[in-house]
Amino acid sequence: MAVALGNRITTTTQDYYLPKVVDTILNGNVFATRMLRASKEWRGNQIKKPIKYQKGVSGGSFSGLDTFSTTASDTRVNLVYDPAFYEINVTIPLKEVWTNAASNPEQVLDLIEVEIEGRAEDAADEIGTMFYSTGTGNASKDFLGLEAIVDDTTNVTTIGGLSRSTYTTLKSTVTASGGTLTLAKVDTLFSAITSGAQKPSIGYTTETVWDLFSQLFTAQERINKDVQMIKNGLTTGGGATAIVYKGVPFLADEKATSGVLYLLNENYLDFFAMSTKEGTEPVKFSSQIEGNDYMAPMGLGFSWSGWIKPTNAAALVGHMYLGGELISWNFKRHGKLTGITSI
């Protein structure tokens, strides 16, 4: 343990602060980061898309003057999504703002900027948790998550305004692992959600299950690859490290549901975000925080109210918003193994 410096030093020598804040609480947020940075623009009051849920009236062979069927086919129905909304506040007492500003040139960090950035990362952390949830939190005001989208009615019976019991093609493949993870079980899940070129494009799981998955391969068989933190950016050169199996990158995400390995087709999974509207402005700032993988909110959807001055307090108050929804159009192209504890 270092010996404390005496008064001769502390009264004559100025402290030096490194111009960065080190985050010791937030960690990884892979899935949410990839989806939010590749957001698509929300348009209209709802997002709708027709899906074909059954075959039409059968055709058939004929001979001569056989009578043909003239029955009309009814094979389509609309999936319908409403937007969800999220808010987080930024509140700073004015006495702190004034003191920080008065410290120039001794000011090391801009209090306002670092507080906004820290709260934006808190928001990303909470949204990342929602993106693995059922969407039923806070009286079903939360964004939909993978536990709702990759489901067979165990968690969510209605999705996109439609009953999974009535429209059975809205069910994903959900397989209980029985505790153990094997390549054979991964292969079975892979085949269940694959048809020709329609196959999973990415896998997500917890760090614990990712480590178990890694142990299923010998050193010669294991292929690791860097995957960029943006959807459809599967190129080497930075990002999260993936284990590649059957050409599919499997990523560890600390937000993932415990004991679950997801296989997803990201062609049928998007976050639709409302662009900045009147009364707000885009969230923009430079990073003054290090020590985590949380990036500044980018892409559509994130907006800032500007500073609001309370009438009964000496403070600055602002709000960050995100509007939109995590949406899938083809649930049978997603699947998951559950209850994984060992190999």
mmCIF file of C-alpha atoms in Angstrom:
data_model
loop_
_atom_site.group_PDB
_atom_site.id
_atom_site.type_symbol
_atom_site.label_atom_id
_atom_site.label_comp_id
_atom_site.label_asym_id
_atom_site.label_seq_id
_atom_site.Cartn_x
_atom_site.Cartn_y
_atom_site.Cartn_z
ATOM 1 C CA MET A 1 0.000 0.000 0.000
ATOM 2 C CA ALA A 2 1.401 3.398 -1.005
ATOM 3 C CA VAL A 3 2.344 5.836 1.749
ATOM 4 C CA ALA A 4 0.234 9.031 1.731
ATOM 5 C CA LEU A 5 2.044 12.134 0.529
ATOM 6 C CA GLY A 6 2.701 14.860 3.039
ATOM 7 C CA ASN A 7 1.354 18.427 3.124
ATOM 8 C CA ARG A 8 4.492 19.791 1.429
ATOM 9 C CA ILE A 9 3.475 17.887 -1.711
ATOM 10 C CA THR A 10 -0.340 18.139 -1.580
ATOM 11 C CA THR A 11 -0.215 21.921 -1.033
ATOM 12 C CA THR A 12 2.224 22.584 -3.859
ATOM 13 C CA THR A 13 1.417 20.006 -6.538
ATOM 14 C CA GLN A 14 -1.749 19.921 -8.652
ATOM 15 C CA ASP A 15 -3.569 16.623 -9.244
ATOM 16 C CA TYR A 16 -3.681 15.283 -12.793
ATOM 17 C CA TYR A 17 -6.850 13.649 -14.118
ATOM 18 C CA LEU A 18 -6.849 11.537 -17.257
ATOM 19 C CA PRO A 19 -9.420 13.004 -19.716
ATOM 20 C CA LYS A 20 -11.591 9.886 -19.931
ATOM 21 C CA VAL A 21 -14.242 8.237 -17.779
ATOM 22 C CA VAL A 22 -13.732 4.490 -17.346
ATOM 23 C CA ASP A 23 -17.012 2.584 -17.277
ATOM 24 C CA THR A 24 -16.825 -0.269 -14.754
ATOM 25 C CA ILE A 25 -20.494 -1.330 -14.889
ATOM 26 C CA LEU A 26 -21.693 -1.686 -18.509
ATOM 27 C CA ASN A 27 -20.291 -4.480 -20.652
ATOM 28 C CA GLY A 28 -21.393 -5.980 -23.994
ATOM 29 C CA ASN A 29 -24.592 -5.325 -25.943
ATOM 30 C CA VAL A 30 -24.016 -7.074 -29.252
ATOM 31 C CA PHE A 31 -27.479 -7.831 -30.661
ATOM 32 C CA ALA A 32 -29.038 -4.464 -29.824
ATOM 33 C CA THR A 33 -26.022 -2.585 -31.191
ATOM 34 C CA ARG A 34 -26.145 -4.467 -34.487
ATOM 35 C CA MET A 35 -29.880 -3.967 -34.920
ATOM 36 C CA LEU A 36 -30.034 -0.297 -33.902
ATOM 37 C CA ARG A 37 -27.116 0.720 -36.114
ATOM 38 C CA ALA A 38 -28.903 -0.827 -39.103
ATOM 39 C CA SER A 39 -32.353 0.641 -38.363
ATOM 40 C CA LYS A 40 -34.894 1.095 -41.131
ATOM 41 C CA GLU A 41 -37.200 4.103 -41.230
ATOM 42 C CA TRP A 42 -40.660 3.784 -39.717
ATOM 43 C CA ARG A 43 -43.401 5.221 -41.937
ATOM 44 C CA GLY A 44 -47.105 5.626 -41.226
ATOM 45 C CA ASN A 45 -48.986 4.899 -38.020
ATOM 46 C CA GLN A 46 -48.398 1.135 -38.294
ATOM 47 C CA ILE A 47 -46.027 -1.207 -40.102
ATOM 48 C CA LYS A 48 -47.948 -3.832 -42.084
ATOM 49 C CA LYS A 49 -46.844 -6.640 -44.339
ATOM 50 C CA PRO A 50 -48.899 -9.415 -45.947
ATOM 51 C CA ILE A 51 -47.775 -12.967 -45.307
ATOM 52 C CA LYS A 52 -48.878 -16.179 -46.978
ATOM 53 C CA TYR A 53 -49.946 -18.574 -44.229
ATOM 54 C CA GLN A 54 -51.450 -21.455 -46.223
ATOM 55 C CA LYS A 55 -51.596 -22.984 -49.701
ATOM 56 C CA GLY A 56 -54.462 -22.122 -51.999
ATOM 57 C CA VAL A 57 -56.948 -24.456 -53.679
ATOM 58 C CA SER A 58 -55.119 -27.386 -55.206
ATOM 59 C CA GLY A 59 -54.636 -27.746 -58.926
ATOM 60 C CA GLY A 60 -54.489 -31.147 -60.612
ATOM 61 C CA SER A 61 -54.111 -33.191 -63.713
ATOM 62 C CA PHE A 62 -56.990 -33.411 -66.194
ATOM 63 C CA SER A 63 -58.097 -35.111 -69.371
ATOM 64 C CA GLY A 64 -60.506 -34.079 -72.080
ATOM 65 C CA LEU A 65 -63.424 -31.992 -70.822
ATOM 66 C CA ASP A 66 -62.918 -32.532 -67.063
ATOM 67 C CA THR A 67 -64.502 -29.766 -64.993
ATOM 68 C CA PHE A 68 -62.048 -27.382 -63.320
ATOM 69 C CA SER A 69 -62.400 -25.877 -59.856
ATOM 70 C CA THR A 70 -63.252 -22.156 -59.766
ATOM 71 C CA THR A 71 -62.980 -21.731 -55.993
ATOM 72 C CA ALA A 72 -61.042 -18.594 -55.037
ATOM 73 C CA SER A 73 -58.045 -19.025 -52.753
ATOM 74 C CA ASP A 74 -57.659 -17.088 -49.507
ATOM 75 C CA THR A 75 -54.038 -17.448 -48.440
ATOM 76 C CA ARG A 76 -52.804 -14.129 -47.058
ATOM 77 C CA VAL A 77 -53.159 -12.022 -43.921
ATOM 78 C CA ASN A 78 -51.432 -8.890 -42.646
ATOM 79 C CA LEU A 79 -48.888 -8.800 -39.844
ATOM 80 C CA VAL A 80 -49.381 -5.456 -38.080
ATOM 81 C CA TYR A 81 -46.974 -3.709 -35.714
ATOM 82 C CA ASP A 82 -47.517 -0.575 -33.635
ATOM 83 C CA PRO A 83 -44.583 1.566 -32.505
ATOM 84 C CA ALA A 84 -43.213 1.376 -28.972
ATOM 85 C CA PHE A 85 -41.417 4.229 -27.240
ATOM 86 C CA TYR A 86 -38.572 4.563 -24.747
ATOM 87 C CA GLU A 87 -37.326 7.561 -22.718
ATOM 88 C CA ILE A 88 -34.432 8.237 -20.362
ATOM 89 C CA ASN A 89 -33.738 11.495 -18.571
ATOM 90 C CA VAL A 90 -30.570 13.552 -18.154
ATOM 91 C CA THR A 91 -30.667 15.825 -15.100
ATOM 92 C CA ILE A 92 -27.803 18.079 -13.946
ATOM 93 C CA PRO A 93 -27.962 20.640 -11.120
ATOM 94 C CA LEU A 94 -26.957 24.079 -12.398
ATOM 95 C CA LYS A 95 -24.450 24.540 -9.576
ATOM 96 C CA GLU A 96 -22.492 21.596 -11.023
ATOM 97 C CA VAL A 97 -22.669 23.026 -14.545
ATOM 98 C CA TRP A 98 -21.429 26.440 -13.333
ATOM 99 C CA THR A 99 -18.630 24.908 -11.260
ATOM 100 C CA ASN A 100 -17.467 22.724 -14.134
ATOM 101 C CA ALA A 101 -17.465 25.672 -16.547
ATOM 102 C CA ALA A 102 -15.617 27.882 -14.058
ATOM 103 C CA SER A 103 -12.809 25.321 -13.789
ATOM 104 C CA ASN A 104 -11.273 26.230 -17.171
ATOM 105 C CA PRO A 105 -8.442 25.745 -17.995
ATOM 106 C CA GLU A 106 -8.439 23.114 -15.231
ATOM 107 C CA GLN A 107 -11.553 21.461 -16.696
ATOM 108 C CA VAL A 108 -10.671 17.895 -17.681
ATOM 109 C CA LEU A 109 -14.070 16.711 -18.913
ATOM 110 C CA ASP A 110 -17.123 18.602 -20.077
ATOM 111 C CA LEU A 111 -19.735 17.684 -17.455
ATOM 112 C CA ILE A 112 -22.713 18.138 -19.765
ATOM 113 C CA GLU A 113 -21.231 16.073 -22.595
ATOM 114 C CA VAL A 114 -20.055 13.203 -20.408
ATOM 115 C CA GLU A 115 -23.375 13.100 -18.529
ATOM 116 C CA ILE A 116 -25.350 12.931 -21.789
ATOM 117 C CA GLU A 117 -23.103 10.197 -23.106
ATOM 118 C CA GLY A 118 -23.267 8.201 -19.884
ATOM 119 C CA ARG A 119 -27.060 8.335 -19.860
ATOM 120 C CA ALA A 120 -27.184 7.381 -23.553
ATOM 121 C CA GLU A 121 -25.160 4.278 -22.739
ATOM 122 C CA ASP A 122 -27.514 3.526 -19.850
ATOM 123 C CA ALA A 123 -30.360 3.734 -22.361
ATOM 124 C CA ALA A 124 -28.601 1.363 -24.748
ATOM 125 C CA ASP A 125 -28.074 -1.051 -21.863
ATOM 126 C CA GLU A 126 -31.776 -1.063 -20.964
ATOM 127 C CA ILE A 127 -32.857 -1.367 -24.597
ATOM 128 C CA GLY A 128 -30.451 -4.285 -25.012
ATOM 129 C CA THR A 129 -32.219 -6.062 -22.167
ATOM 130 C CA MET A 130 -35.608 -5.423 -23.800
ATOM 131 C CA PHE A 131 -34.345 -6.844 -27.103
ATOM 132 C CA TYR A 132 -34.035 -10.268 -25.461
ATOM 133 C CA SER A 133 -37.342 -10.022 -23.588
ATOM 134 C CA THR A 134 -40.975 -10.819 -24.396
ATOM 135 C CA GLY A 135 -42.110 -7.205 -24.867
ATOM 136 C CA THR A 136 -44.670 -7.621 -22.073
ATOM 137 C CA GLY A 137 -42.769 -5.504 -19.539
ATOM 138 C CA ASN A 138 -44.256 -2.256 -18.216
ATOM 139 C CA ALA A 139 -47.786 -3.240 -19.220
ATOM 140 C CA SER A 140 -46.588 -4.392 -22.685
ATOM 141 C CA LYS A 141 -45.096 -0.972 -23.505
ATOM 142 C CA ASP A 142 -41.597 -2.433 -23.998
ATOM 143 C CA PHE A 143 -40.023 -3.133 -27.377
ATOM 144 C CA LEU A 144 -40.469 -6.699 -28.618
ATOM 145 C CA GLY A 145 -37.493 -8.972 -27.973
ATOM 146 C CA LEU A 146 -36.182 -12.318 -29.127
ATOM 147 C CA GLU A 147 -38.114 -14.198 -26.440
ATOM 148 C CA ALA A 148 -41.281 -12.977 -28.184
ATOM 149 C CA ILE A 149 -40.095 -13.318 -31.772
ATOM 150 C CA VAL A 150 -38.371 -16.712 -31.436
ATOM 151 C CA ASP A 151 -41.251 -18.469 -29.729
ATOM 152 C CA ASP A 152 -43.843 -21.210 -30.195
ATOM 153 C CA THR A 153 -46.581 -19.733 -27.894
ATOM 154 C CA THR A 154 -44.620 -20.620 -24.744
ATOM 155 C CA ASN A 155 -44.034 -16.928 -23.987
ATOM 156 C CA VAL A 156 -46.180 -14.950 -26.443
ATOM 157 C CA THR A 157 -49.350 -16.288 -28.061
ATOM 158 C CA THR A 158 -50.055 -13.288 -30.311
ATOM 159 C CA ILE A 159 -47.465 -11.602 -32.538
ATOM 160 C CA GLY A 160 -48.015 -8.887 -35.121
ATOM 161 C CA GLY A 161 -51.691 -8.845 -34.148
ATOM 162 C CA LEU A 162 -52.165 -12.516 -35.089
ATOM 163 C CA SER A 163 -52.674 -15.653 -33.012
ATOM 164 C CA ARG A 164 -49.894 -18.212 -33.314
ATOM 165 C CA SER A 165 -52.402 -20.941 -32.551
ATOM 166 C CA THR A 166 -54.573 -19.902 -35.512
ATOM 167 C CA TYR A 167 -51.682 -19.080 -37.848
ATOM 168 C CA THR A 168 -49.218 -21.819 -37.013
ATOM 169 C CA THR A 169 -46.519 -20.608 -39.429
ATOM 170 C CA LEU A 170 -45.915 -17.765 -36.954
ATOM 171 C CA LYS A 171 -44.284 -20.271 -34.610
ATOM 172 C CA SER A 172 -40.519 -20.584 -34.384
ATOM 173 C CA THR A 173 -38.691 -23.828 -33.646
ATOM 174 C CA VAL A 174 -38.071 -24.071 -29.901
ATOM 175 C CA THR A 175 -36.168 -27.154 -28.744
ATOM 176 C CA ALA A 176 -35.358 -28.080 -25.153
ATOM 177 C CA SER A 177 -31.724 -29.166 -24.997
ATOM 178 C CA GLY A 178 -32.219 -31.441 -22.002
ATOM 179 C CA GLY A 179 -29.324 -29.626 -20.357
ATOM 180 C CA THR A 180 -26.565 -30.587 -22.761
ATOM 181 C CA LEU A 181 -25.346 -28.872 -25.900
ATOM 182 C CA THR A 182 -24.148 -31.016 -28.794
ATOM 183 C CA LEU A 183 -23.386 -30.341 -32.441
ATOM 184 C CA ALA A 184 -26.088 -32.858 -33.322
ATOM 185 C CA LYS A 185 -28.687 -30.681 -31.564
ATOM 186 C CA VAL A 186 -27.382 -27.572 -33.300
ATOM 187 C CA ASP A 187 -27.533 -29.431 -36.630
ATOM 188 C CA THR A 188 -31.148 -30.508 -36.010
ATOM 189 C CA LEU A 189 -32.177 -26.945 -35.181
ATOM 190 C CA PHE A 190 -30.288 -25.636 -38.210
ATOM 191 C CA SER A 191 -32.117 -28.064 -40.515
ATOM 192 C CA ALA A 192 -35.515 -27.296 -38.967
ATOM 193 C CA ILE A 193 -35.320 -23.604 -39.910
ATOM 194 C CA THR A 194 -33.586 -24.081 -43.261
ATOM 195 C CA SER A 195 -35.152 -24.560 -46.697
ATOM 196 C CA GLY A 196 -32.717 -24.416 -49.590
ATOM 197 C CA ALA A 197 -31.034 -21.015 -49.588
ATOM 198 C CA GLN A 198 -33.273 -19.851 -46.737
ATOM 199 C CA LYS A 199 -31.001 -20.555 -43.779
ATOM 200 C CA PRO A 200 -29.879 -18.881 -40.547
ATOM 201 C CA SER A 201 -27.362 -16.077 -40.917
ATOM 202 C CA ILE A 202 -26.237 -15.606 -37.303
ATOM 203 C CA GLY A 203 -26.350 -17.155 -33.844
ATOM 204 C CA TYR A 204 -26.468 -15.460 -30.437
ATOM 205 C CA THR A 205 -25.979 -16.891 -26.981
ATOM 206 C CA THR A 206 -24.556 -16.081 -23.560
ATOM 207 C CA GLU A 207 -20.835 -16.029 -22.876
ATOM 208 C CA THR A 208 -21.234 -19.207 -20.805
ATOM 209 C CA VAL A 209 -22.953 -21.155 -23.609
ATOM 210 C CA TRP A 210 -20.576 -19.644 -26.197
ATOM 211 C CA ASP A 211 -17.656 -21.097 -24.207
ATOM 212 C CA LEU A 212 -19.399 -24.484 -24.109
ATOM 213 C CA PHE A 213 -20.005 -24.300 -27.858
ATOM 214 C CA SER A 214 -16.321 -23.554 -28.415
ATOM 215 C CA GLN A 215 -15.371 -26.702 -26.504
ATOM 216 C CA LEU A 216 -17.242 -28.860 -29.034
ATOM 217 C CA PHE A 217 -14.481 -28.211 -31.575
ATOM 218 C CA THR A 218 -10.859 -29.218 -31.593
ATOM 219 C CA ALA A 219 -8.264 -26.495 -32.043
ATOM 220 C CA GLN A 220 -7.932 -27.508 -35.718
ATOM 221 C CA GLU A 221 -11.701 -27.382 -36.290
ATOM 222 C CA ARG A 222 -12.392 -24.075 -34.563
ATOM 223 C CA ILE A 223 -12.783 -21.074 -36.870
ATOM 224 C CA ASN A 224 -12.908 -17.652 -35.249
ATOM 225 C CA LYS A 225 -13.856 -14.523 -37.142
ATOM 226 C CA ASP A 226 -14.350 -10.862 -36.275
ATOM 227 C CA VAL A 227 -17.899 -9.712 -36.958
ATOM 228 C CA GLN A 228 -18.661 -6.024 -37.250
ATOM 229 C CA MET A 229 -21.148 -4.513 -34.839
ATOM 230 C CA ILE A 230 -23.647 -3.727 -37.553
ATOM 231 C CA LYS A 231 -26.153 -5.974 -39.269
ATOM 232 C CA ASN A 232 -25.113 -7.154 -42.749
ATOM 233 C CA GLY A 233 -21.549 -6.091 -41.963
ATOM 234 C CA LEU A 234 -20.080 -9.568 -41.657
ATOM 235 C CA THR A 235 -16.572 -8.645 -42.716
ATOM 236 C CA THR A 236 -13.303 -9.129 -40.933
ATOM 237 C CA GLY A 237 -11.466 -6.258 -39.358
ATOM 238 C CA GLY A 238 -12.966 -5.419 -35.993
ATOM 239 C CA GLY A 239 -15.942 -6.102 -33.795
ATOM 240 C CA ALA A 240 -17.099 -9.108 -31.796
ATOM 241 C CA THR A 241 -15.326 -12.448 -32.161
ATOM 242 C CA ALA A 242 -17.523 -15.204 -33.571
ATOM 243 C CA ILE A 243 -17.199 -18.956 -33.817
ATOM 244 C CA VAL A 244 -18.130 -19.905 -37.376
ATOM 245 C CA TYR A 245 -20.010 -23.174 -37.862
ATOM 246 C CA LYS A 246 -21.676 -24.185 -41.136
ATOM 247 C CA GLY A 247 -20.773 -20.734 -42.413
ATOM 248 C CA VAL A 248 -22.788 -19.048 -39.646
ATOM 249 C CA PRO A 249 -21.107 -16.764 -37.058
ATOM 250 C CA PHE A 250 -22.112 -17.465 -33.445
ATOM 251 C CA LEU A 251 -21.687 -14.452 -31.162
ATOM 252 C CA ALA A 252 -21.553 -14.137 -27.393
ATOM 253 C CA ASP A 253 -23.834 -11.450 -25.973
ATOM 254 C CA GLU A 254 -23.981 -10.692 -22.269
ATOM 255 C CA LYS A 255 -27.616 -9.647 -22.726
ATOM 256 C CA ALA A 256 -28.697 -13.025 -24.127
ATOM 257 C CA THR A 257 -31.194 -15.150 -22.202
ATOM 258 C CA SER A 258 -29.519 -17.598 -19.841
ATOM 259 C CA GLY A 259 -29.088 -21.105 -21.244
ATOM 260 C CA VAL A 260 -30.439 -20.217 -24.703
ATOM 261 C CA LEU A 261 -28.740 -20.441 -28.107
ATOM 262 C CA TYR A 262 -30.560 -18.521 -30.860
ATOM 263 C CA LEU A 263 -30.269 -19.172 -34.599
ATOM 264 C CA LEU A 264 -31.676 -16.269 -36.615
ATOM 265 C CA ASN A 265 -32.183 -15.319 -40.233
ATOM 266 C CA GLU A 266 -31.473 -11.583 -40.111
ATOM 267 C CA ASN A 267 -33.071 -11.117 -43.541
ATOM 268 C CA TYR A 268 -36.384 -11.332 -41.672
ATOM 269 C CA LEU A 269 -35.455 -9.272 -38.620
ATOM 270 C CA ASP A 270 -35.218 -5.459 -38.464
ATOM 271 C CA PHE A 271 -35.607 -2.559 -36.107
ATOM 272 C CA PHE A 272 -37.869 0.069 -37.657
ATOM 273 C CA ALA A 273 -37.154 3.434 -36.069
ATOM 274 C CA MET A 274 -38.983 6.740 -36.134
ATOM 275 C CA SER A 275 -36.684 9.458 -37.421
ATOM 276 C CA THR A 276 -36.229 12.695 -35.485
ATOM 277 C CA LYS A 277 -39.439 14.691 -35.364
ATOM 278 C CA GLU A 278 -40.428 18.256 -34.501
ATOM 279 C CA GLY A 279 -39.433 19.263 -30.988
ATOM 280 C CA THR A 280 -36.344 17.033 -30.888
ATOM 281 C CA GLU A 281 -32.954 16.759 -32.530
ATOM 282 C CA PRO A 282 -30.651 13.796 -33.317
ATOM 283 C CA VAL A 283 -28.420 12.505 -30.513
ATOM 284 C CA LYS A 284 -24.846 13.442 -31.383
ATOM 285 C CA PHE A 285 -21.766 13.483 -29.176
ATOM 286 C CA SER A 286 -18.115 12.442 -29.124
ATOM 287 C CA SER A 287 -16.954 9.732 -26.769
ATOM 288 C CA GLN A 288 -15.433 10.584 -23.412
ATOM 289 C CA ILE A 289 -16.087 7.139 -21.914
ATOM 290 C CA GLU A 290 -13.968 4.033 -22.303
ATOM 291 C CA GLY A 291 -14.007 0.544 -20.853
ATOM 292 C CA ASN A 292 -17.057 -0.936 -22.558
ATOM 293 C CA ASP A 293 -18.312 -1.888 -26.021
ATOM 294 C CA TYR A 294 -21.230 0.545 -25.993
ATOM 295 C CA MET A 295 -21.132 2.824 -28.974
ATOM 296 C CA ALA A 296 -22.824 6.183 -29.290
ATOM 297 C CA PRO A 297 -26.432 5.761 -30.469
ATOM 298 C CA MET A 298 -26.332 5.922 -34.225
ATOM 299 C CA GLY A 299 -28.787 5.485 -37.045
ATOM 300 C CA LEU A 300 -32.446 6.413 -36.985
ATOM 301 C CA GLY A 301 -34.630 6.768 -33.956
ATOM 302 C CA PHE A 302 -32.515 8.314 -31.204
ATOM 303 C CA SER A 303 -33.492 11.909 -30.512
ATOM 304 C CA TRP A 304 -32.890 14.558 -27.869
ATOM 305 C CA SER A 305 -35.428 16.965 -26.368
ATOM 306 C CA GLY A 306 -32.926 19.724 -25.717
ATOM 307 C CA TRP A 307 -32.510 21.237 -22.288
ATOM 308 C CA ILE A 308 -35.659 21.992 -20.321
ATOM 309 C CA LYS A 309 -35.329 24.437 -17.404
ATOM 310 C CA PRO A 310 -37.630 23.562 -14.495
ATOM 311 C CA THR A 311 -39.682 26.407 -13.018
ATOM 312 C CA ASN A 312 -39.005 25.327 -9.433
ATOM 313 C CA ALA A 313 -35.382 24.103 -9.436
ATOM 314 C CA ALA A 314 -31.912 25.246 -10.534
ATOM 315 C CA ALA A 315 -31.197 22.434 -12.945
ATOM 316 C CA LEU A 316 -31.025 21.342 -16.549
ATOM 317 C CA VAL A 317 -33.334 18.483 -17.550
ATOM 318 C CA GLY A 318 -33.424 16.717 -20.913
ATOM 319 C CA HIS A 319 -34.821 13.511 -22.354
ATOM 320 C CA MET A 320 -33.540 11.024 -24.913
ATOM 321 C CA TYR A 321 -36.159 9.139 -26.912
ATOM 322 C CA LEU A 322 -36.311 6.093 -29.127
ATOM 323 C CA GLY A 323 -39.441 5.171 -31.078
ATOM 324 C CA GLY A 324 -39.984 2.119 -33.248
ATOM 325 C CA GLU A 325 -40.195 -1.662 -32.966
ATOM 326 C CA LEU A 326 -38.163 -4.826 -33.416
ATOM 327 C CA ILE A 327 -39.980 -6.675 -36.184
ATOM 328 C CA SER A 328 -39.851 -10.061 -37.883
ATOM 329 C CA TRP A 329 -41.846 -11.213 -40.910
ATOM 330 C CA ASN A 330 -40.914 -14.888 -41.015
ATOM 331 C CA PHE A 331 -40.795 -16.570 -37.628
ATOM 332 C CA LYS A 332 -40.252 -20.105 -38.872
ATOM 333 C CA ARG A 333 -36.793 -19.013 -40.087
ATOM 334 C CA HIS A 334 -35.712 -18.486 -36.463
ATOM 335 C CA GLY A 335 -35.113 -21.078 -33.758
ATOM 336 C CA LYS A 336 -33.513 -21.654 -30.389
ATOM 337 C CA LEU A 337 -32.167 -24.325 -28.061
ATOM 338 C CA THR A 338 -33.148 -23.797 -24.416
ATOM 339 C CA GLY A 339 -31.985 -25.033 -21.026
ATOM 340 C CA ILE A 340 -28.303 -25.429 -21.944
ATOM 341 C CA THR A 341 -26.082 -26.028 -18.903
ATOM 342 C CA SER A 342 -23.259 -28.294 -20.064
ATOM 343 C CA ILE A 343 -21.790 -30.363 -22.909
#
